[in-house]
Short mmCIF file of C-alpha atoms in Angstrom, two decimals:
data_model
loop_
_atom_site.label_atom_id
_atom_site.label_comp_id
_atom_site.label_asym_id
_atom_site.label_seq_id
_atom_site.Cartn_x
_atom_site.Cartn_y
_atom_site.Cartn_z
CA MET T 24 -9.59 -62.79 9.39
CA ASP T 25 -12.03 -62.25 7.34
CA GLY T 26 -14.90 -59.63 7.87
CA ASN T 27 -13.09 -55.89 9.27
CA GLY T 28 -14.45 -53.91 6.11
CA ARG T 29 -18.22 -55.10 6.48
CA TRP T 30 -17.87 -54.60 9.93
CA SER T 31 -16.88 -51.06 10.06
CA GLU T 32 -19.37 -50.31 6.83
CA GLN T 33 -22.01 -51.46 9.64
CA LYS T 34 -21.19 -49.12 11.95
CA GLY T 35 -20.86 -46.28 9.17
CA LYS T 36 -17.43 -46.33 9.73
CA HIS T 37 -14.19 -45.63 7.49
CA ARG T 38 -12.70 -49.61 6.57
CA VAL T 39 -9.78 -47.88 8.29
CA PHE T 40 -11.79 -48.63 11.23
CA GLY T 41 -12.27 -52.59 11.06
CA HIS T 42 -8.75 -53.30 10.64
CA LYS T 43 -7.97 -51.99 13.59
CA HIS T 44 -9.97 -53.13 16.14
CA GLY T 45 -8.63 -56.47 13.74
CA VAL T 46 -5.89 -56.18 15.58
CA LYS T 47 -7.75 -56.46 19.64
CA ALA T 48 -9.25 -59.56 17.96
CA LEU T 49 -6.28 -60.81 16.28
CA ARG T 50 -4.76 -59.99 20.31
CA ARG T 51 -7.71 -62.04 21.60
CA THR T 52 -7.48 -64.34 19.25
CA ILE T 53 -2.83 -65.35 19.98
CA SER T 54 -3.40 -64.86 23.76
CA PHE T 55 -6.48 -68.10 24.13
CA ALA T 56 -4.60 -70.08 21.36
CA ALA T 57 -1.13 -69.71 23.62
CA GLU T 58 -3.14 -70.48 26.28
CA GLN T 59 -4.63 -73.53 25.64
CA LYS T 60 -1.43 -74.73 24.34
CA ILE T 61 -1.93 -74.95 20.56
CA ASN T 62 1.47 -75.04 19.30
CA ALA T 63 0.98 -73.61 16.15
CA LEU T 64 -1.12 -70.87 14.66
CA THR T 65 -1.36 -69.39 11.32
CA ILE T 66 -3.25 -66.15 10.72
CA PHE T 67 -3.93 -65.32 6.76
CA ALA T 68 -2.89 -61.31 7.06
CA PHE T 69 -2.42 -59.91 3.16
CA SER T 70 -2.37 -62.11 0.34
CA SER T 71 -1.43 -62.00 -2.98
CA GLU T 72 -5.11 -60.41 -4.51
CA ASN T 73 -4.96 -57.81 -1.60
CA TRP T 74 -2.62 -55.56 -3.82
CA LYS T 75 -5.93 -54.71 -5.88
CA ARG T 76 -7.76 -53.30 -3.60
CA PRO T 77 -7.97 -49.47 -3.40
CA LYS T 78 -4.67 -48.07 -2.97
CA GLN T 79 -5.80 -46.08 0.15
CA GLU T 80 -6.36 -49.26 2.04
CA VAL T 81 -3.42 -50.60 0.91
CA ASN T 82 -1.65 -48.15 2.56
CA MET T 83 -2.73 -48.34 5.30
CA LEU T 84 -2.92 -51.57 5.84
CA MET T 85 1.26 -51.60 5.29
CA GLU T 86 1.45 -48.64 8.03
CA LEU T 87 -0.38 -51.16 10.57
CA PHE T 88 1.56 -53.60 9.55
CA PHE T 89 4.76 -51.52 9.88
CA THR T 90 3.11 -50.10 13.43
CA VAL T 91 1.69 -53.80 14.62
CA LEU T 92 5.78 -55.54 14.70
CA GLY T 93 6.77 -52.99 16.08
CA SER T 94 4.47 -52.66 19.11
CA GLU T 95 3.52 -56.50 19.54
CA VAL T 96 6.74 -58.05 19.09
CA LYS T 97 8.36 -57.69 22.37
CA LYS T 98 5.36 -58.33 23.90
CA LEU T 99 4.74 -61.94 22.17
CA ASN T 100 8.54 -62.26 22.71
CA GLN T 101 8.28 -62.05 26.74
CA ASN T 102 5.40 -64.40 26.09
CA ASN T 103 7.63 -67.52 24.56
CA ILE T 104 6.05 -66.86 21.23
CA LYS T 105 7.84 -67.55 17.98
CA LEU T 106 7.02 -65.59 14.79
CA ASN T 107 7.70 -66.22 11.48
CA ILE T 108 6.62 -64.57 8.42
CA ILE T 109 5.64 -66.07 5.06
CA GLY T 110 5.01 -64.77 1.54
CA ASP T 111 6.96 -63.01 -0.79
CA VAL T 112 8.51 -59.90 1.29
CA SER T 113 10.08 -58.76 -1.24
CA GLY T 114 6.95 -56.97 -2.43
CA PHE T 115 7.23 -55.17 0.68
CA SER T 116 8.62 -51.46 1.30
CA ASN T 117 12.75 -52.16 2.50
CA ASN T 118 11.60 -50.09 5.58
CA LEU T 119 9.45 -53.60 6.10
CA GLN T 120 11.60 -55.85 5.77
CA LYS T 121 13.71 -54.69 8.08
CA LYS T 122 10.68 -54.27 10.56
CA ILE T 123 10.43 -58.22 9.73
CA MET T 124 13.60 -59.65 10.12
CA VAL T 125 14.46 -57.22 13.35
CA ALA T 126 11.08 -59.26 15.01
CA GLN T 127 11.83 -62.78 13.32
CA GLN T 128 15.42 -62.42 14.88
CA LEU T 129 13.66 -62.03 18.43
CA THR T 130 11.85 -63.95 18.88
CA GLU T 131 13.86 -67.57 16.82
CA ASN T 132 14.88 -69.30 19.76
CA ASN T 133 11.34 -69.30 21.14
CA THR T 134 10.18 -72.34 22.16
CA GLY T 135 6.26 -71.49 23.67
CA LEU T 136 3.78 -71.12 20.35
CA VAL T 137 4.74 -71.05 16.41
CA LEU T 138 2.69 -67.02 15.63
CA SER T 139 3.43 -67.69 11.32
CA VAL T 140 1.80 -64.62 9.56
CA ALA T 141 0.62 -64.19 5.71
CA ALA T 142 1.44 -61.19 4.48
CA ASN T 143 2.09 -60.93 0.57
CA TYR T 144 1.24 -64.79 0.59
CA GLY T 145 -1.08 -67.03 -1.91
CA GLY T 146 -0.39 -71.07 -1.53
CA ARG T 147 -0.68 -70.97 -5.48
CA TRP T 148 3.05 -68.43 -4.55
CA ASP T 149 4.27 -71.73 -2.26
CA ILE T 150 3.68 -74.36 -4.78
CA THR T 151 5.68 -71.85 -7.33
CA ASN T 152 8.26 -70.98 -5.26
CA ALA T 153 8.64 -74.57 -4.05
CA THR T 154 9.16 -76.10 -7.45
CA LYS T 155 11.39 -73.57 -8.34
CA LEU T 156 13.30 -74.29 -5.79
CA ILE T 157 13.08 -78.51 -7.22
CA ALA T 158 14.79 -77.44 -10.31
CA GLN T 159 17.14 -75.38 -9.21
CA GLN T 160 18.14 -78.43 -7.50
CA VAL T 161 18.09 -80.65 -10.00
CA LYS T 162 19.80 -77.96 -12.61
CA ASP T 163 22.71 -77.92 -10.52
CA GLY T 164 22.80 -81.75 -9.99
CA GLU T 165 21.92 -81.49 -6.33
CA LEU T 166 18.32 -83.47 -6.51
CA ASN T 167 17.80 -86.38 -9.01
CA ILE T 168 14.54 -85.72 -10.57
CA ASP T 169 13.26 -89.35 -10.03
CA ASP T 170 13.54 -88.79 -6.13
CA ILE T 171 10.89 -85.90 -5.92
CA SER T 172 8.26 -86.35 -3.46
CA GLU T 173 5.56 -84.83 -1.87
CA ALA T 174 8.40 -84.89 1.13
CA THR T 175 10.40 -83.28 -1.21
CA ILE T 176 7.67 -80.23 -2.20
CA THR T 177 6.43 -80.11 1.75
CA GLN T 178 10.56 -79.21 2.94
CA SER T 179 10.45 -76.45 -0.08
CA LEU T 180 7.26 -74.82 1.49
CA SER T 181 7.20 -71.75 3.61
CA LEU T 182 5.88 -73.71 7.09
CA TYR T 183 8.19 -76.96 6.44
CA ASP T 184 9.04 -76.98 9.47
CA LEU T 185 5.38 -77.68 11.23
CA PRO T 186 3.65 -80.35 11.14
CA ASP T 187 0.37 -79.76 7.92
CA VAL T 188 -2.44 -77.73 9.15
CA ASP T 189 -5.10 -79.47 11.36
CA PHE T 190 -8.44 -76.55 11.72
CA MET T 191 -8.95 -73.52 9.65
CA ILE T 192 -11.15 -70.74 10.78
CA ARG T 193 -12.27 -68.71 8.46
CA THR T 194 -14.65 -65.24 10.03
CA GLY T 195 -17.25 -63.67 7.78
CA GLY T 196 -19.66 -66.02 6.04
CA ASP T 197 -17.83 -66.33 2.79
CA HIS T 198 -17.39 -70.73 2.56
CA ARG T 199 -14.00 -70.95 0.54
CA ILE T 200 -10.17 -71.17 1.01
CA SER T 201 -9.23 -67.94 -1.32
CA ASN T 202 -5.52 -69.38 -1.68
CA PHE T 203 -4.31 -70.01 1.55
CA LEU T 204 -1.81 -72.59 2.30
CA LEU T 205 -3.17 -74.92 -0.53
CA TRP T 206 -0.85 -77.60 -0.37
CA GLN T 207 -0.83 -78.34 3.72
CA LEU T 208 -4.68 -77.71 4.34
CA SER T 209 -5.35 -80.75 2.39
CA TYR T 210 -6.44 -83.39 5.29
CA ALA T 211 -8.13 -79.99 7.45
CA GLU T 212 -11.23 -79.76 8.72
CA LEU T 213 -13.34 -76.57 7.67
CA TYR T 214 -14.66 -74.26 9.80
CA PHE T 215 -16.57 -71.26 8.73
CA THR T 216 -18.46 -69.05 10.51
CA ASN T 217 -20.97 -65.62 10.41
CA THR T 218 -18.81 -64.10 12.78
CA LEU T 219 -16.91 -60.98 11.11
CA TRP T 220 -13.33 -60.99 12.70
CA PRO T 221 -13.26 -57.67 14.85
CA ASP T 222 -15.89 -60.14 16.84
CA PHE T 223 -13.82 -63.07 16.88
CA ASP T 224 -13.03 -63.85 20.06
CA ALA T 225 -12.51 -67.04 22.78
CA GLU T 226 -15.83 -68.35 23.01
CA ASP T 227 -15.93 -67.79 19.44
CA PHE T 228 -12.34 -69.99 19.16
CA GLN T 229 -13.79 -72.46 21.57
CA LEU T 230 -16.90 -73.05 20.16
CA ALA T 231 -15.06 -73.78 17.02
CA LEU T 232 -12.18 -75.82 18.46
CA ASP T 233 -15.47 -77.58 20.44
CA VAL T 234 -16.39 -78.66 17.29
CA PHE T 235 -13.11 -79.71 15.46
CA SER T 236 -12.54 -81.82 18.87
CA GLY T 237 -16.03 -83.91 17.58
CA LYS T 238 -14.19 -84.15 14.53
CA GLU T 239 -13.81 -88.29 13.57
CA ARG T 240 -10.21 -87.89 10.67
CA ARG T 241 -9.99 -90.70 9.45
CA PHE T 242 -7.04 -89.98 6.43
CA GLY T 243 -8.33 -92.25 4.60
CA GLN T 244 -8.76 -94.86 6.74
CA THR T 245 -12.23 -96.65 7.58
CA SER T 246 -13.85 -95.77 10.89
CA ALA T 247 -12.97 -99.58 12.43
CA GLN T 248 -9.90 -98.53 11.61
CA VAL T 249 -9.22 -95.39 13.28
CA SER T 250 -11.50 -96.94 16.63
CA GLY T 251 -9.73 -100.10 16.16
#
């Protein structure tokens, strides 16, 4: 969800203004995804690299995250949406960690859209963490090193209970993954739009889905094999 800061700067406003309007875009996106019966939506809210931003902006983002969790989780629950926070939450304040735990517990039995929020997340961190978990299993004699497979790694990652990502949308005009779901994106279709995140709406989302629906997904096979 890229472009909040630039959106606000173009309007002569503080970057905080853009982040707050980004929350409105997020509400629209979640509603549209649920209406379209999309099974899972993962949003990149705060990367492990975002701590490098100005302290004032980071503090504001933490406050906004805390506030949004409190104000939105009941709506998510009412709409049968399951909330899942992925990332190293130990980097957050105790109050925010408690807020995350309560929000996840409230929605854990919901059966609709699975909304995963990547917060203090990085794809390299995810793979490194999975490696540590697997190494500990080998050390404890619970796993033979020869039995380690791609499935073993997948089951140790943050989104272990979801299929690999089908489609990644990045707003804001940059054409890069930026350390997002590196393992899970291995066969995803990638879509980049110049639309800044606060302006992203249902029409933009539908346009992206239309592009995705026109893709032939071969997964290493030939077109003849797929069509046959």
